[in-house]
PDB file of C-alpha atoms in Angstrom:
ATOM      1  CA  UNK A  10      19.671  -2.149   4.614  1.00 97.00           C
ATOM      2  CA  UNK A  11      15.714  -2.857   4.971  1.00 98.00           C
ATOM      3  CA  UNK A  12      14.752  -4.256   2.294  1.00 98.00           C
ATOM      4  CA  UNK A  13      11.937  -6.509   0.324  1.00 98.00           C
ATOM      5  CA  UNK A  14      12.939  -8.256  -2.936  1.00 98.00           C
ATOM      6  CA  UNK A  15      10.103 -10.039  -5.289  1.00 98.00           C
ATOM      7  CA  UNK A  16      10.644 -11.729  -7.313  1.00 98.00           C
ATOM      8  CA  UNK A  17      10.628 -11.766 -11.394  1.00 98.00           C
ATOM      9  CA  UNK A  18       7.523 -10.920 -13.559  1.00 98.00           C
ATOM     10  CA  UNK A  19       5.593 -13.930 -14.746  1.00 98.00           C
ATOM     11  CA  UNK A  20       3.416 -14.120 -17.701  1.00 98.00           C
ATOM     12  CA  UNK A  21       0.805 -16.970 -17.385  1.00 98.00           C
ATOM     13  CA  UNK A  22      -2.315 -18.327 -18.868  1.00 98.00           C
ATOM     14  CA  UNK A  23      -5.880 -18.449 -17.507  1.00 98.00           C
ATOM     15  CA  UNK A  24      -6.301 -21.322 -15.360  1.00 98.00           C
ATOM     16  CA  UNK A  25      -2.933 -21.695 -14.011  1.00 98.00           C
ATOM     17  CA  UNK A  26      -1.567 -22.023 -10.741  1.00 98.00           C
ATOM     18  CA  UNK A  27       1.258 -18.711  -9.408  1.00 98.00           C
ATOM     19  CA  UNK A  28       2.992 -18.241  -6.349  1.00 98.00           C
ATOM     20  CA  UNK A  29       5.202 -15.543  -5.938  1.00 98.00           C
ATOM     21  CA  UNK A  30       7.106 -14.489  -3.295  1.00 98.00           C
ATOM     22  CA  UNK A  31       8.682 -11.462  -1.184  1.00 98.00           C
ATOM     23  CA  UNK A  32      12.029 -11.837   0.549  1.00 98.00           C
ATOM     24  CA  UNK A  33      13.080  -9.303   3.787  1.00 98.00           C
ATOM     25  CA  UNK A  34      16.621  -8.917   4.692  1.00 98.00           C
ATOM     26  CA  UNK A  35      17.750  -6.461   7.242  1.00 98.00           C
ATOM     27  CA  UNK A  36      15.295  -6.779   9.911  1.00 97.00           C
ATOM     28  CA  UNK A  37      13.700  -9.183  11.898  1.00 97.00           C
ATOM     29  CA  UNK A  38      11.205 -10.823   9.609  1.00 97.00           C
ATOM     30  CA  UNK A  39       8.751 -12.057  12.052  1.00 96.00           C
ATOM     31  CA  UNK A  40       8.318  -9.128  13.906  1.00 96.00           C
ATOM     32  CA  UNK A  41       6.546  -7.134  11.123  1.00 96.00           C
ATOM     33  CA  UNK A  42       3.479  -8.460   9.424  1.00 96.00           C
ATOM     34  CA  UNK A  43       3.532  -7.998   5.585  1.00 97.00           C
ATOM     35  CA  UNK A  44       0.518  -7.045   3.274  1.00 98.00           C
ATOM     36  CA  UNK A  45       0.051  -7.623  -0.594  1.00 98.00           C
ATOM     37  CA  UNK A  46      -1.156  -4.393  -2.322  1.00 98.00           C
ATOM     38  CA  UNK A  47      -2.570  -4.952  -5.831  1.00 98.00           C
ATOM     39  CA  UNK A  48      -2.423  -2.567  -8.640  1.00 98.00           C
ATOM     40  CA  UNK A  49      -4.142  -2.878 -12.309  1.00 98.00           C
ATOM     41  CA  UNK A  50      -3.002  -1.225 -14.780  1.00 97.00           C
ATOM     42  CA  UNK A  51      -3.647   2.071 -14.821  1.00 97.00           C
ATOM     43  CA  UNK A  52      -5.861   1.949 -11.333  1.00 98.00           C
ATOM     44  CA  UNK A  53      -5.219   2.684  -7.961  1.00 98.00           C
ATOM     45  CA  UNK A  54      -4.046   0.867  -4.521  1.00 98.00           C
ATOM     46  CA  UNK A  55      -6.133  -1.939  -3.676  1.00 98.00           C
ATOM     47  CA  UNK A  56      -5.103  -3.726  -0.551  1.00 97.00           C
ATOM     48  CA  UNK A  57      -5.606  -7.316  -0.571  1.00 98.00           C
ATOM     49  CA  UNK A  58      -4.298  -9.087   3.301  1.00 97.00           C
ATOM     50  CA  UNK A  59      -1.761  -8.993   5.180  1.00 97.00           C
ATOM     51  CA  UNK A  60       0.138 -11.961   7.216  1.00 97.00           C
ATOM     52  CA  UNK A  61       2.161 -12.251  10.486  1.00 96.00           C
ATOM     53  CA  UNK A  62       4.988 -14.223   9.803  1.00 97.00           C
ATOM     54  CA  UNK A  63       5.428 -14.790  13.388  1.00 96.00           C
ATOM     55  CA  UNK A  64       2.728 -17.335  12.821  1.00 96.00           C
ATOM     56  CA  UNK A  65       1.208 -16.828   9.874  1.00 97.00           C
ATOM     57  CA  UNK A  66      -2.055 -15.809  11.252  1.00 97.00           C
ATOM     58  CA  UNK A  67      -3.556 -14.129   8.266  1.00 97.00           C
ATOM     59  CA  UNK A  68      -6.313 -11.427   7.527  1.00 95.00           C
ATOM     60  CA  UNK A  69      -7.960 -10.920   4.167  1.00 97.00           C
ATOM     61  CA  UNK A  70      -9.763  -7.739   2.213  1.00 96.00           C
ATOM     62  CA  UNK A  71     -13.372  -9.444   1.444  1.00 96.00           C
ATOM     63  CA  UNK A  72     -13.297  -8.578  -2.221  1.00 96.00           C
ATOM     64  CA  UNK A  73     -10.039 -11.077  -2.203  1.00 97.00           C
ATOM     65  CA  UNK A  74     -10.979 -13.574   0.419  1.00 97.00           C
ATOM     66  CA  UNK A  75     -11.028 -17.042  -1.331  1.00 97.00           C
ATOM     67  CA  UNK A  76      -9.303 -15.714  -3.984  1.00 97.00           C
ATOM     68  CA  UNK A  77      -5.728 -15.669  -3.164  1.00 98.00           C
ATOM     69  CA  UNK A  78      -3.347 -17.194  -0.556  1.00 98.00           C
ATOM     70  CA  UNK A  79      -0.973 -15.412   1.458  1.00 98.00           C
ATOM     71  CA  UNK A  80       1.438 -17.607   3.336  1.00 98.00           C
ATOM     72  CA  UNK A  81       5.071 -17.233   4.674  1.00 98.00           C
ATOM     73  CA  UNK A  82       8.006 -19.183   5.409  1.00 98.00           C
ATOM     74  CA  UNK A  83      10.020 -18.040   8.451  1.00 97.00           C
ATOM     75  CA  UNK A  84      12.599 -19.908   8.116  1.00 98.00           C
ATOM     76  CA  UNK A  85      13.994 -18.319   4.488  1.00 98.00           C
ATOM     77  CA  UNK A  86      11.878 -14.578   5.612  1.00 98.00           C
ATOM     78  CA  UNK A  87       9.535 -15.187   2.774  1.00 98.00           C
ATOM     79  CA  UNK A  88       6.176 -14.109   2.004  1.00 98.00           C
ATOM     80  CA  UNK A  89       4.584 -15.425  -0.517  1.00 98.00           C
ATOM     81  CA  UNK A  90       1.080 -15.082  -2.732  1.00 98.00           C
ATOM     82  CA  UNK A  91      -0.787 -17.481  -4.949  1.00 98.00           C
ATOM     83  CA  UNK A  92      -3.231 -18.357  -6.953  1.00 98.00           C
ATOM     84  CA  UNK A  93      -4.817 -21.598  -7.690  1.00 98.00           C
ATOM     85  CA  UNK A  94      -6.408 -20.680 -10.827  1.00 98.00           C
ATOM     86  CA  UNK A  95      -5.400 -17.850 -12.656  1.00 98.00           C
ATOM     87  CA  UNK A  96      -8.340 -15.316 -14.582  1.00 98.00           C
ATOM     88  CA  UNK A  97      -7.303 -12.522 -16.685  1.00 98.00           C
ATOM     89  CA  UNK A  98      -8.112 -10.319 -14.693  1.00 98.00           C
ATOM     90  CA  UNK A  99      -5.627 -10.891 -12.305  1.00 98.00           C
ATOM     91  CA  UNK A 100      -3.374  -9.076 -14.974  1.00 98.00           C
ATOM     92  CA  UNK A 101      -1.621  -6.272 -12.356  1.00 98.00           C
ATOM     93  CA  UNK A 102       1.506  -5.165 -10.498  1.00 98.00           C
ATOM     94  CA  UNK A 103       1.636  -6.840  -6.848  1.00 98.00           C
ATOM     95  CA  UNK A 104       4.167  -5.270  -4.128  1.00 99.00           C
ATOM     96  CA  UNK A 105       4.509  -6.495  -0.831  1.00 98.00           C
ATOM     97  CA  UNK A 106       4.807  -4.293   2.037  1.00 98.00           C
ATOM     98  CA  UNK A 107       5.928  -4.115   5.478  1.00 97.00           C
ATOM     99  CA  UNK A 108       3.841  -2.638   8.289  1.00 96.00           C
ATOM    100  CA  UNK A 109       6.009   0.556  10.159  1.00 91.00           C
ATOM    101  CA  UNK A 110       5.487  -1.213  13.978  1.00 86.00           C
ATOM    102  CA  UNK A 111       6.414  -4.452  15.742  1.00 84.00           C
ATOM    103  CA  UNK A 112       3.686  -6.977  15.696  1.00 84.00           C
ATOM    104  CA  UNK A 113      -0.045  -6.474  15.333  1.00 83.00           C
ATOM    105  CA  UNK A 114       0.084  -3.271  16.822  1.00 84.00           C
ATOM    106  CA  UNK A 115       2.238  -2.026  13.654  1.00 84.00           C
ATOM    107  CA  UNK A 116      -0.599  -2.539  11.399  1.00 85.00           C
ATOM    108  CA  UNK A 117      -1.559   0.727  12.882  1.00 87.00           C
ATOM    109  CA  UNK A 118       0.821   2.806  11.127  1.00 91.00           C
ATOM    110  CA  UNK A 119       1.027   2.307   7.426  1.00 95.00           C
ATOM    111  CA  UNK A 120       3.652   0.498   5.535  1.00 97.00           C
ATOM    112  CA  UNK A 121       7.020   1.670   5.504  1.00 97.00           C
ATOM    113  CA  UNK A 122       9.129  -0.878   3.527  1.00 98.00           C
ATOM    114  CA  UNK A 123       7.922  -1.808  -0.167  1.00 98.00           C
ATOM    115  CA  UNK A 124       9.063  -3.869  -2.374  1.00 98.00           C
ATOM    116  CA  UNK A 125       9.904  -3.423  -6.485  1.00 98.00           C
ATOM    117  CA  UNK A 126       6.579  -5.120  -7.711  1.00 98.00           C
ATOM    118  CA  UNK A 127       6.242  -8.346  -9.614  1.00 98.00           C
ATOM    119  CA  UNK A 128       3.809  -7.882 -12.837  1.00 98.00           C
ATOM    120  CA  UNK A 129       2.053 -10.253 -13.621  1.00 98.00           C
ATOM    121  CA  UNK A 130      -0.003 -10.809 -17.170  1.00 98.00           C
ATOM    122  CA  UNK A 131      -2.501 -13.610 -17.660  1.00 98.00           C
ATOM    123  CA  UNK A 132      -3.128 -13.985 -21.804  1.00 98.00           C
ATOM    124  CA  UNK A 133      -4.470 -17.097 -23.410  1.00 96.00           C
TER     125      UNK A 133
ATOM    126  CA  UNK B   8     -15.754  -2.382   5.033  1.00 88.00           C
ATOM    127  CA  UNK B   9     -14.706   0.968   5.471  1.00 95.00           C
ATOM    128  CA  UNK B  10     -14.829   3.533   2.411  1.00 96.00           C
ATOM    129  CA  UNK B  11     -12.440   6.060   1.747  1.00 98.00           C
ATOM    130  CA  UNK B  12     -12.974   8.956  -0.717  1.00 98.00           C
ATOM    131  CA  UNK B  13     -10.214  11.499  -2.035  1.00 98.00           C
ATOM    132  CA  UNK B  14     -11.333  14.449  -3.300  1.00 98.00           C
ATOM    133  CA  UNK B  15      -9.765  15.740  -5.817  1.00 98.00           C
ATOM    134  CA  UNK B  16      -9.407  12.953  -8.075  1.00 98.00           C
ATOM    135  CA  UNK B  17      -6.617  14.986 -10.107  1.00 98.00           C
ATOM    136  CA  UNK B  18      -5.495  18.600  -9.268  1.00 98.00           C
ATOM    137  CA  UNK B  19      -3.521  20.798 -11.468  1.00 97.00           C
ATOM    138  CA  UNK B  20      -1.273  23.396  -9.935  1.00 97.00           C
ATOM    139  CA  UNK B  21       2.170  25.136 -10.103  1.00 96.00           C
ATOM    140  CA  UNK B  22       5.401  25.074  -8.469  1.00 97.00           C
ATOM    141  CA  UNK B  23       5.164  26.884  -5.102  1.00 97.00           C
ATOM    142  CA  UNK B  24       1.722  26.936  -4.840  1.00 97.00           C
ATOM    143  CA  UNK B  25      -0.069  24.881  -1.410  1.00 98.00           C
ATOM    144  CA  UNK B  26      -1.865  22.186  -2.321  1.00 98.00           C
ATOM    145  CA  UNK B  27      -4.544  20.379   0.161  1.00 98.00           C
ATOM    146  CA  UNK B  28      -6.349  16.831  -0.523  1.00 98.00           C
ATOM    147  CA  UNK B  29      -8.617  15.598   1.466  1.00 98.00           C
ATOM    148  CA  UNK B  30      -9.711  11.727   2.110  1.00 98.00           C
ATOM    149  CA  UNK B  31     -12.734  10.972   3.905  1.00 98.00           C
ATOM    150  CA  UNK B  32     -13.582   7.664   5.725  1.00 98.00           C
ATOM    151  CA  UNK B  33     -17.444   5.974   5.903  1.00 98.00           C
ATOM    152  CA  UNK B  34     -17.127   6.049   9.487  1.00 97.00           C
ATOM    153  CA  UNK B  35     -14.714   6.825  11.993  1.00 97.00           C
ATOM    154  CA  UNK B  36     -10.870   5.744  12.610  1.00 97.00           C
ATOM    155  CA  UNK B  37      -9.759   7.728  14.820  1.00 96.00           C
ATOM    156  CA  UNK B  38      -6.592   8.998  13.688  1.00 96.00           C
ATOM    157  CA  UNK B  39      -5.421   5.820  11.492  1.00 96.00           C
ATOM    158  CA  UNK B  40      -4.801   7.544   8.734  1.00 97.00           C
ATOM    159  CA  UNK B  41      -1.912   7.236   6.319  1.00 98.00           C
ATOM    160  CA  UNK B  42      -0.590   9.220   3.426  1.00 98.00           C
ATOM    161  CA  UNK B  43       1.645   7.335   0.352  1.00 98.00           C
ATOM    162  CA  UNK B  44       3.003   9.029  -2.778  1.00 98.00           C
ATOM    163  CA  UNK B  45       3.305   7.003  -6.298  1.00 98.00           C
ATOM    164  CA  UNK B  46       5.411   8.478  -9.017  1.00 98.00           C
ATOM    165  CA  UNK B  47       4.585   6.762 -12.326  1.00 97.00           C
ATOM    166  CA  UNK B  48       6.487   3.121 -12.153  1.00 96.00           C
ATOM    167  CA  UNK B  49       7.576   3.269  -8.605  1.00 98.00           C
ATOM    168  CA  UNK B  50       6.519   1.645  -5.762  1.00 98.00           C
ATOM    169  CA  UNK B  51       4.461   3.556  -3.288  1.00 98.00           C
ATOM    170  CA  UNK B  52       6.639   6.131  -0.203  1.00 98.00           C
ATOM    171  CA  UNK B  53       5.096   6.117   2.968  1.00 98.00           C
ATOM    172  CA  UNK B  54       4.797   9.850   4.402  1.00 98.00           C
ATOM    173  CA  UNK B  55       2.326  10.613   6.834  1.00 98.00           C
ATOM    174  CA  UNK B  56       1.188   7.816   8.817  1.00 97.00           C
ATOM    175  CA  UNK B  57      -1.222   8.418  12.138  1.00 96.00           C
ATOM    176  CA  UNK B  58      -3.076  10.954  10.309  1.00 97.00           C
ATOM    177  CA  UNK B  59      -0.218  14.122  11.254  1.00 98.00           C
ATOM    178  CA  UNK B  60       3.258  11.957  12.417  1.00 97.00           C
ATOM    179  CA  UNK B  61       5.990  12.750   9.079  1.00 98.00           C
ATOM    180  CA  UNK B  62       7.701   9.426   7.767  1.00 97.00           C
ATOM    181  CA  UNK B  63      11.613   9.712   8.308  1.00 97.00           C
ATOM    182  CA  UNK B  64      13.610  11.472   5.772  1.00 97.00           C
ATOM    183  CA  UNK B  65      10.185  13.131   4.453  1.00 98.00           C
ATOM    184  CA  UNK B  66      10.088  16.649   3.454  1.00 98.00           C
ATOM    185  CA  UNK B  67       8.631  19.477   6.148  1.00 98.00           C
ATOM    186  CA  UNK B  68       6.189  20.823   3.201  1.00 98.00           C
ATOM    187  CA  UNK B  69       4.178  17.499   3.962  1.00 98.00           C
ATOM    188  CA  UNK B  70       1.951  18.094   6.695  1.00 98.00           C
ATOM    189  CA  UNK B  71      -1.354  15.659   7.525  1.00 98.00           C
ATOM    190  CA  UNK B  72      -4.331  16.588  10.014  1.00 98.00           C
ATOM    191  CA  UNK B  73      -7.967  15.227  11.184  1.00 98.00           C
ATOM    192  CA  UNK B  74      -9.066  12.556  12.825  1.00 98.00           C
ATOM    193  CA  UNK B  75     -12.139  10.679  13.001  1.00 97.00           C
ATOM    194  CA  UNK B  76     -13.845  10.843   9.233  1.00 98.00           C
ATOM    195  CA  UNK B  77     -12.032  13.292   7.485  1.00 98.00           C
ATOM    196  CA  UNK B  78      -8.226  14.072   7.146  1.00 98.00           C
ATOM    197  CA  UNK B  79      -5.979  16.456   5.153  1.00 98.00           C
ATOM    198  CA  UNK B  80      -2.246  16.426   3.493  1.00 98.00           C
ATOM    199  CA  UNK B  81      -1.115  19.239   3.005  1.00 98.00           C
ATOM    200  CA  UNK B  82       1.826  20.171   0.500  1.00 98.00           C
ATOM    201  CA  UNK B  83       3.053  23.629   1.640  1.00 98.00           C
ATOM    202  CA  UNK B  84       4.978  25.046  -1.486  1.00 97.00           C
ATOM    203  CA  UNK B  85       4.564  21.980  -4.250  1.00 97.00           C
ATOM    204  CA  UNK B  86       8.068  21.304  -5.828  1.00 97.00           C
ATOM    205  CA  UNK B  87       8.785  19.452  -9.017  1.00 95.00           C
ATOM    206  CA  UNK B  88       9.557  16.135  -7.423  1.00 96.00           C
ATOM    207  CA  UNK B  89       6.329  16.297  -5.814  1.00 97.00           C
ATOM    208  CA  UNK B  90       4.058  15.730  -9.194  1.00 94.00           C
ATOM    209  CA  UNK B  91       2.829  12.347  -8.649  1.00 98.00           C
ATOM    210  CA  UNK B  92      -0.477  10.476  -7.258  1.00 98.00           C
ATOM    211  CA  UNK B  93      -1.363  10.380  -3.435  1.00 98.00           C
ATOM    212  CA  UNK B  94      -3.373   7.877  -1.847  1.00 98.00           C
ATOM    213  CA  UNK B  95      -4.541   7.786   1.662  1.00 98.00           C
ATOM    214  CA  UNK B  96      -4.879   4.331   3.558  1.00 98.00           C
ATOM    215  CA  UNK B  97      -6.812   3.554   6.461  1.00 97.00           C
ATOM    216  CA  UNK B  98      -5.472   1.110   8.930  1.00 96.00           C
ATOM    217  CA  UNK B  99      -8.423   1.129  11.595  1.00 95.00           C
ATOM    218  CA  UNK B 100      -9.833  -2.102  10.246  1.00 92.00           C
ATOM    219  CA  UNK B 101      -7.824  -3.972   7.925  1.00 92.00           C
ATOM    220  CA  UNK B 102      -6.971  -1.803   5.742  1.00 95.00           C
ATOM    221  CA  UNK B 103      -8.363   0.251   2.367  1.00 97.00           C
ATOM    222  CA  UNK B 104      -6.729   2.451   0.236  1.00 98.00           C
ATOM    223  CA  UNK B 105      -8.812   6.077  -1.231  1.00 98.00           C
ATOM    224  CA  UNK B 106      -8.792   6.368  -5.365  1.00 98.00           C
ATOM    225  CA  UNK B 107      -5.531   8.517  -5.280  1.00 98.00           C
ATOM    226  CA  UNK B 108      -5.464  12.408  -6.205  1.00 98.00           C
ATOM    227  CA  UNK B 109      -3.072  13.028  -9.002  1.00 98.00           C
ATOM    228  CA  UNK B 110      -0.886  16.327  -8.825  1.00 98.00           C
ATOM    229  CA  UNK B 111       0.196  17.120 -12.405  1.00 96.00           C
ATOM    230  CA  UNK B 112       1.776  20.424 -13.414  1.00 89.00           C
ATOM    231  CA  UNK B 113      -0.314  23.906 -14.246  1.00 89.00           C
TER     232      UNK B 113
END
Protein backbone atom coordinates (compact mmCIF):
# COMPACT_ATOMS: atom_id res chain seq x y z
CA UNK A 1 0.00 0.00 0.00
CA UNK A 2 1.02 3.81 -0.86
CA UNK A 3 1.29 5.37 1.89
CA UNK A 4 2.74 8.61 3.96
CA UNK A 5 2.98 8.38 7.77
CA UNK A 6 3.85 11.71 9.99
CA UNK A 7 4.56 11.67 12.59
CA UNK A 8 2.97 12.56 16.24
CA UNK A 9 1.52 16.03 17.19
CA UNK A 10 3.92 18.27 19.05
CA UNK A 11 3.04 21.03 21.31
CA UNK A 12 5.93 23.60 21.62
CA UNK A 13 6.77 27.01 22.83
CA UNK A 14 7.63 30.20 20.92
CA UNK A 15 11.13 30.24 20.07
CA UNK A 16 11.82 26.67 19.72
CA UNK A 17 13.34 24.65 17.22
CA UNK A 18 10.67 21.50 15.29
CA UNK A 19 11.35 19.14 12.74
CA UNK A 20 8.92 16.81 11.75
CA UNK A 21 8.89 14.35 9.37
CA UNK A 22 6.86 12.26 6.61
CA UNK A 23 7.70 8.63 5.91
CA UNK A 24 6.61 6.83 2.23
CA UNK A 25 6.41 3.17 2.00
CA UNK A 26 5.10 1.45 -1.02
CA UNK A 27 6.60 3.28 -3.79
CA UNK A 28 9.68 4.48 -4.93
CA UNK A 29 10.42 7.46 -2.75
CA UNK A 30 12.66 9.37 -4.95
CA UNK A 31 10.74 9.31 -7.87
CA UNK A 32 7.91 11.57 -6.55
CA UNK A 33 8.63 14.97 -5.15
CA UNK A 34 6.68 15.73 -1.90
CA UNK A 35 5.06 19.14 -0.85
CA UNK A 36 4.08 20.44 2.74
CA UNK A 37 0.51 21.89 2.73
CA UNK A 38 -0.29 24.04 5.79
CA UNK A 39 -3.60 24.43 7.38
CA UNK A 40 -4.67 26.90 10.42
CA UNK A 41 -7.23 26.27 12.20
CA UNK A 42 -10.23 26.80 10.78
CA UNK A 43 -8.61 28.22 7.25
CA UNK A 44 -7.98 26.85 4.08
CA UNK A 45 -5.01 25.02 1.99
CA UNK A 46 -1.99 26.96 1.92
CA UNK A 47 0.83 25.34 0.06
CA UNK A 48 4.14 25.95 1.41
CA UNK A 49 7.22 23.90 -1.06
CA UNK A 50 7.74 21.01 -2.24
CA UNK A 51 11.15 18.82 -2.48
CA UNK A 52 12.60 16.15 -4.85
CA UNK A 53 13.97 13.60 -2.86
CA UNK A 54 15.89 12.41 -5.75
CA UNK A 55 18.15 15.25 -4.78
CA UNK A 56 16.61 17.35 -2.68
CA UNK A 57 16.41 20.21 -5.00
CA UNK A 58 13.77 22.26 -3.32
CA UNK A 59 11.16 25.03 -4.32
CA UNK A 60 9.46 27.34 -1.86
CA UNK A 61 5.88 29.42 -1.77
CA UNK A 62 7.34 33.16 -1.16
CA UNK A 63 5.09 33.85 1.78
CA UNK A 64 7.19 30.74 3.45
CA UNK A 65 10.58 31.18 1.91
CA UNK A 66 13.06 31.71 4.85
CA UNK A 67 10.69 30.55 7.05
CA UNK A 68 10.77 26.89 7.04
CA UNK A 69 13.06 24.05 5.83
CA UNK A 70 12.09 21.24 3.81
CA UNK A 71 14.71 18.56 3.52
CA UNK A 72 14.69 14.71 2.93
CA UNK A 73 16.59 11.75 3.67
CA UNK A 74 16.64 9.09 0.92
CA UNK A 75 18.07 6.71 2.51
CA UNK A 76 15.09 6.07 5.40
CA UNK A 77 12.23 7.78 2.46
CA UNK A 78 11.80 10.70 4.74
CA UNK A 79 10.70 14.11 4.30
CA UNK A 80 11.00 16.24 6.74
CA UNK A 81 10.01 20.13 7.85
CA UNK A 82 11.43 22.50 10.39
CA UNK A 83 11.58 25.34 12.02
CA UNK A 84 14.35 27.15 13.65
CA UNK A 85 12.35 29.35 15.75
CA UNK A 86 8.98 28.67 16.45
CA UNK A 87 6.06 31.87 16.55
CA UNK A 88 2.61 31.23 17.52
CA UNK A 89 1.43 31.52 14.69
CA UNK A 90 2.75 28.60 13.31
CA UNK A 91 -0.10 26.92 15.43
CA UNK A 92 -1.73 24.56 12.34
CA UNK A 93 -2.19 21.07 10.90
CA UNK A 94 0.79 20.21 8.34
CA UNK A 95 0.29 17.11 5.81
CA UNK A 96 2.70 16.11 3.43
CA UNK A 97 1.80 15.13 0.05
CA UNK A 98 2.94 13.29 -2.85
CA UNK A 99 2.83 14.68 -6.39
CA UNK A 100 0.52 12.06 -8.88
CA UNK A 101 3.69 11.81 -11.69
CA UNK A 102 7.30 10.62 -11.78
CA UNK A 103 9.75 13.38 -11.30
CA UNK A 104 9.36 17.08 -11.95
CA UNK A 105 7.02 16.54 -14.54
CA UNK A 106 4.49 15.07 -11.76
CA UNK A 107 4.23 18.34 -10.13
CA UNK A 108 1.88 18.86 -12.96
CA UNK A 109 -0.86 16.85 -11.73
CA UNK A 110 -1.88 17.46 -8.19
CA UNK A 111 -1.13 15.36 -5.23
CA UNK A 112 -2.41 12.04 -4.97
CA UNK A 113 -0.98 10.48 -1.74
CA UNK A 114 -1.53 12.48 1.67
CA UNK A 115 -0.59 11.91 4.71
CA UNK A 116 -2.68 11.96 8.37
CA UNK A 117 -1.41 15.52 9.45
CA UNK A 118 0.80 16.36 12.37
CA UNK A 119 -0.76 19.41 14.55
CA UNK A 120 1.20 21.37 15.83
CA UNK A 121 0.42 24.15 18.79
CA UNK A 122 2.94 26.78 19.83
CA UNK A 123 1.67 28.30 23.54
CA UNK A 124 3.96 30.05 25.94
CA UNK B 1 2.44 34.50 -7.68
CA UNK B 2 -0.52 33.28 -9.20
CA UNK B 3 -4.08 33.97 -7.52
CA UNK B 4 -6.79 31.71 -7.44
CA UNK B 5 -10.39 32.67 -6.51
CA UNK B 6 -13.41 30.17 -5.77
CA UNK B 7 -16.55 31.45 -6.06
CA UNK B 8 -18.82 30.42 -4.00
CA UNK B 9 -17.18 30.64 -0.80
CA UNK B 10 -20.01 28.29 0.78
CA UNK B 11 -23.06 26.90 -1.18
CA UNK B 12 -26.06 25.38 0.32
CA UNK B 13 -27.96 22.77 -1.62
CA UNK B 14 -29.82 19.39 -1.45
CA UNK B 15 -29.30 15.89 -2.20
CA UNK B 16 -29.61 15.34 -5.98
CA UNK B 17 -29.35 18.64 -6.96
CA UNK B 18 -26.00 19.72 -9.57
CA UNK B 19 -23.79 21.75 -8.05
CA UNK B 20 -21.00 23.89 -10.10
CA UNK B 21 -17.91 25.91 -8.45
CA UNK B 22 -15.86 27.74 -10.21
CA UNK B 23 -12.00 28.79 -9.46
CA UNK B 24 -10.42 31.38 -11.39
CA UNK B 25 -6.61 31.92 -11.87
CA UNK B 26 -4.77 35.70 -12.16
CA UNK B 27 -3.44 34.62 -15.32
CA UNK B 28 -3.29 31.70 -17.36
CA UNK B 29 -2.28 27.85 -16.68
CA UNK B 30 -3.28 26.23 -19.21
CA UNK B 31 -5.08 23.34 -18.05
CA UNK B 32 -3.11 22.77 -14.57
CA UNK B 33 -5.82 22.70 -12.67
CA UNK B 34 -6.67 20.41 -9.79
CA UNK B 35 -9.71 19.68 -7.72
CA UNK B 36 -9.33 18.22 -3.76
CA UNK B 37 -12.21 17.51 -1.36
CA UNK B 38 -11.77 18.03 2.65
CA UNK B 39 -14.32 16.51 4.93
CA UNK B 40 -14.01 18.08 8.40
CA UNK B 41 -10.72 16.30 10.10
CA UNK B 42 -9.51 14.47 7.10
CA UNK B 43 -6.83 14.95 4.99
CA UNK B 44 -7.48 16.37 1.59
CA UNK B 45 -8.74 13.50 -1.74
CA UNK B 46 -7.38 14.32 -4.89
CA UNK B 47 -10.21 14.19 -7.72
CA UNK B 48 -9.80 16.06 -10.71
CA UNK B 49 -6.38 16.83 -11.60
CA UNK B 50 -5.48 18.45 -15.31
CA UNK B 51 -8.42 20.57 -15.08
CA UNK B 52 -11.11 17.48 -16.59
CA UNK B 53 -8.87 13.91 -16.04
CA UNK B 54 -11.08 11.93 -12.81
CA UNK B 55 -8.65 10.65 -9.95
CA UNK B 56 -8.93 6.70 -9.73
CA UNK B 57 -11.66 5.24 -7.75
CA UNK B 58 -13.51 8.82 -7.95
CA UNK B 59 -17.12 9.02 -8.49
CA UNK B 60 -18.56 9.77 -12.33
CA UNK B 61 -20.82 12.75 -10.75
CA UNK B 62 -17.35 14.65 -10.52
CA UNK B 63 -16.68 16.22 -13.66
CA UNK B 64 -13.93 19.34 -14.12
CA UNK B 65 -13.62 21.69 -17.33
CA UNK B 66 -11.70 25.03 -18.59
CA UNK B 67 -8.54 25.83 -19.22
CA UNK B 68 -6.57 28.85 -19.27
CA UNK B 69 -8.12 31.32 -16.33
CA UNK B 70 -11.16 29.85 -15.37
CA UNK B 71 -12.23 26.18 -14.58
CA UNK B 72 -15.34 24.34 -13.29
CA UNK B 73 -16.19 21.06 -11.01
CA UNK B 74 -19.02 19.97 -11.47
CA UNK B 75 -21.04 17.61 -8.99
CA UNK B 76 -23.83 16.06 -11.14
CA UNK B 77 -26.48 14.80 -8.51
CA UNK B 78 -24.74 15.90 -4.91
CA UNK B 79 -24.95 12.84 -2.49
CA UNK B 80 -24.57 12.88 1.24
CA UNK B 81 -20.94 11.89 1.31
CA UNK B 82 -20.26 14.69 -0.87
CA UNK B 83 -20.95 17.65 1.90
CA UNK B 84 -17.57 18.84 2.51
CA UNK B 85 -15.11 21.82 1.33
CA UNK B 86 -13.45 21.87 -2.23
CA UNK B 87 -10.41 23.57 -3.06
CA UNK B 88 -8.87 23.96 -6.40
CA UNK B 89 -4.93 23.99 -6.78
CA UNK B 90 -2.95 25.28 -9.46
CA UNK B 91 0.19 23.52 -10.41
CA UNK B 92 1.40 25.82 -13.41
CA UNK B 93 3.91 27.59 -11.21
CA UNK B 94 4.58 26.19 -7.97
CA UNK B 95 1.68 25.75 -6.71
CA UNK B 96 -1.46 27.77 -4.81
CA UNK B 97 -4.42 26.57 -3.45
CA UNK B 98 -8.20 28.80 -4.03
CA UNK B 99 -10.11 29.66 -0.45
CA UNK B 100 -12.24 26.39 -0.71
CA UNK B 101 -16.17 26.40 -1.43
CA UNK B 102 -17.99 24.65 1.32
CA UNK B 103 -21.07 22.38 0.30
CA UNK B 104 -23.28 22.06 3.40
CA UNK B 105 -26.80 20.63 3.31
CA UNK B 106 -30.19 22.74 2.22
Amino acid sequence: EVQLVQSGAEVKKPGESLRISCKGSGYSFTSYWISWVRQMPGKGLEWMGRIDPSDSYTNYSPSFQGHVTISADKSISTAYLQWSSLKASDTAMYYCARHRGIAAAGTYYGMDVWGQGTTVTVSS
Amino acid sequence: DIQMTQSPSSLSASVGDRVTITCRASQSISSYLNWYQQKPGKAPKLLIYAASSLQSGVPSRFSGSGSGTDFTLTISSLQPEDFATYYCQQSYSTSQFGGGTKVEIK
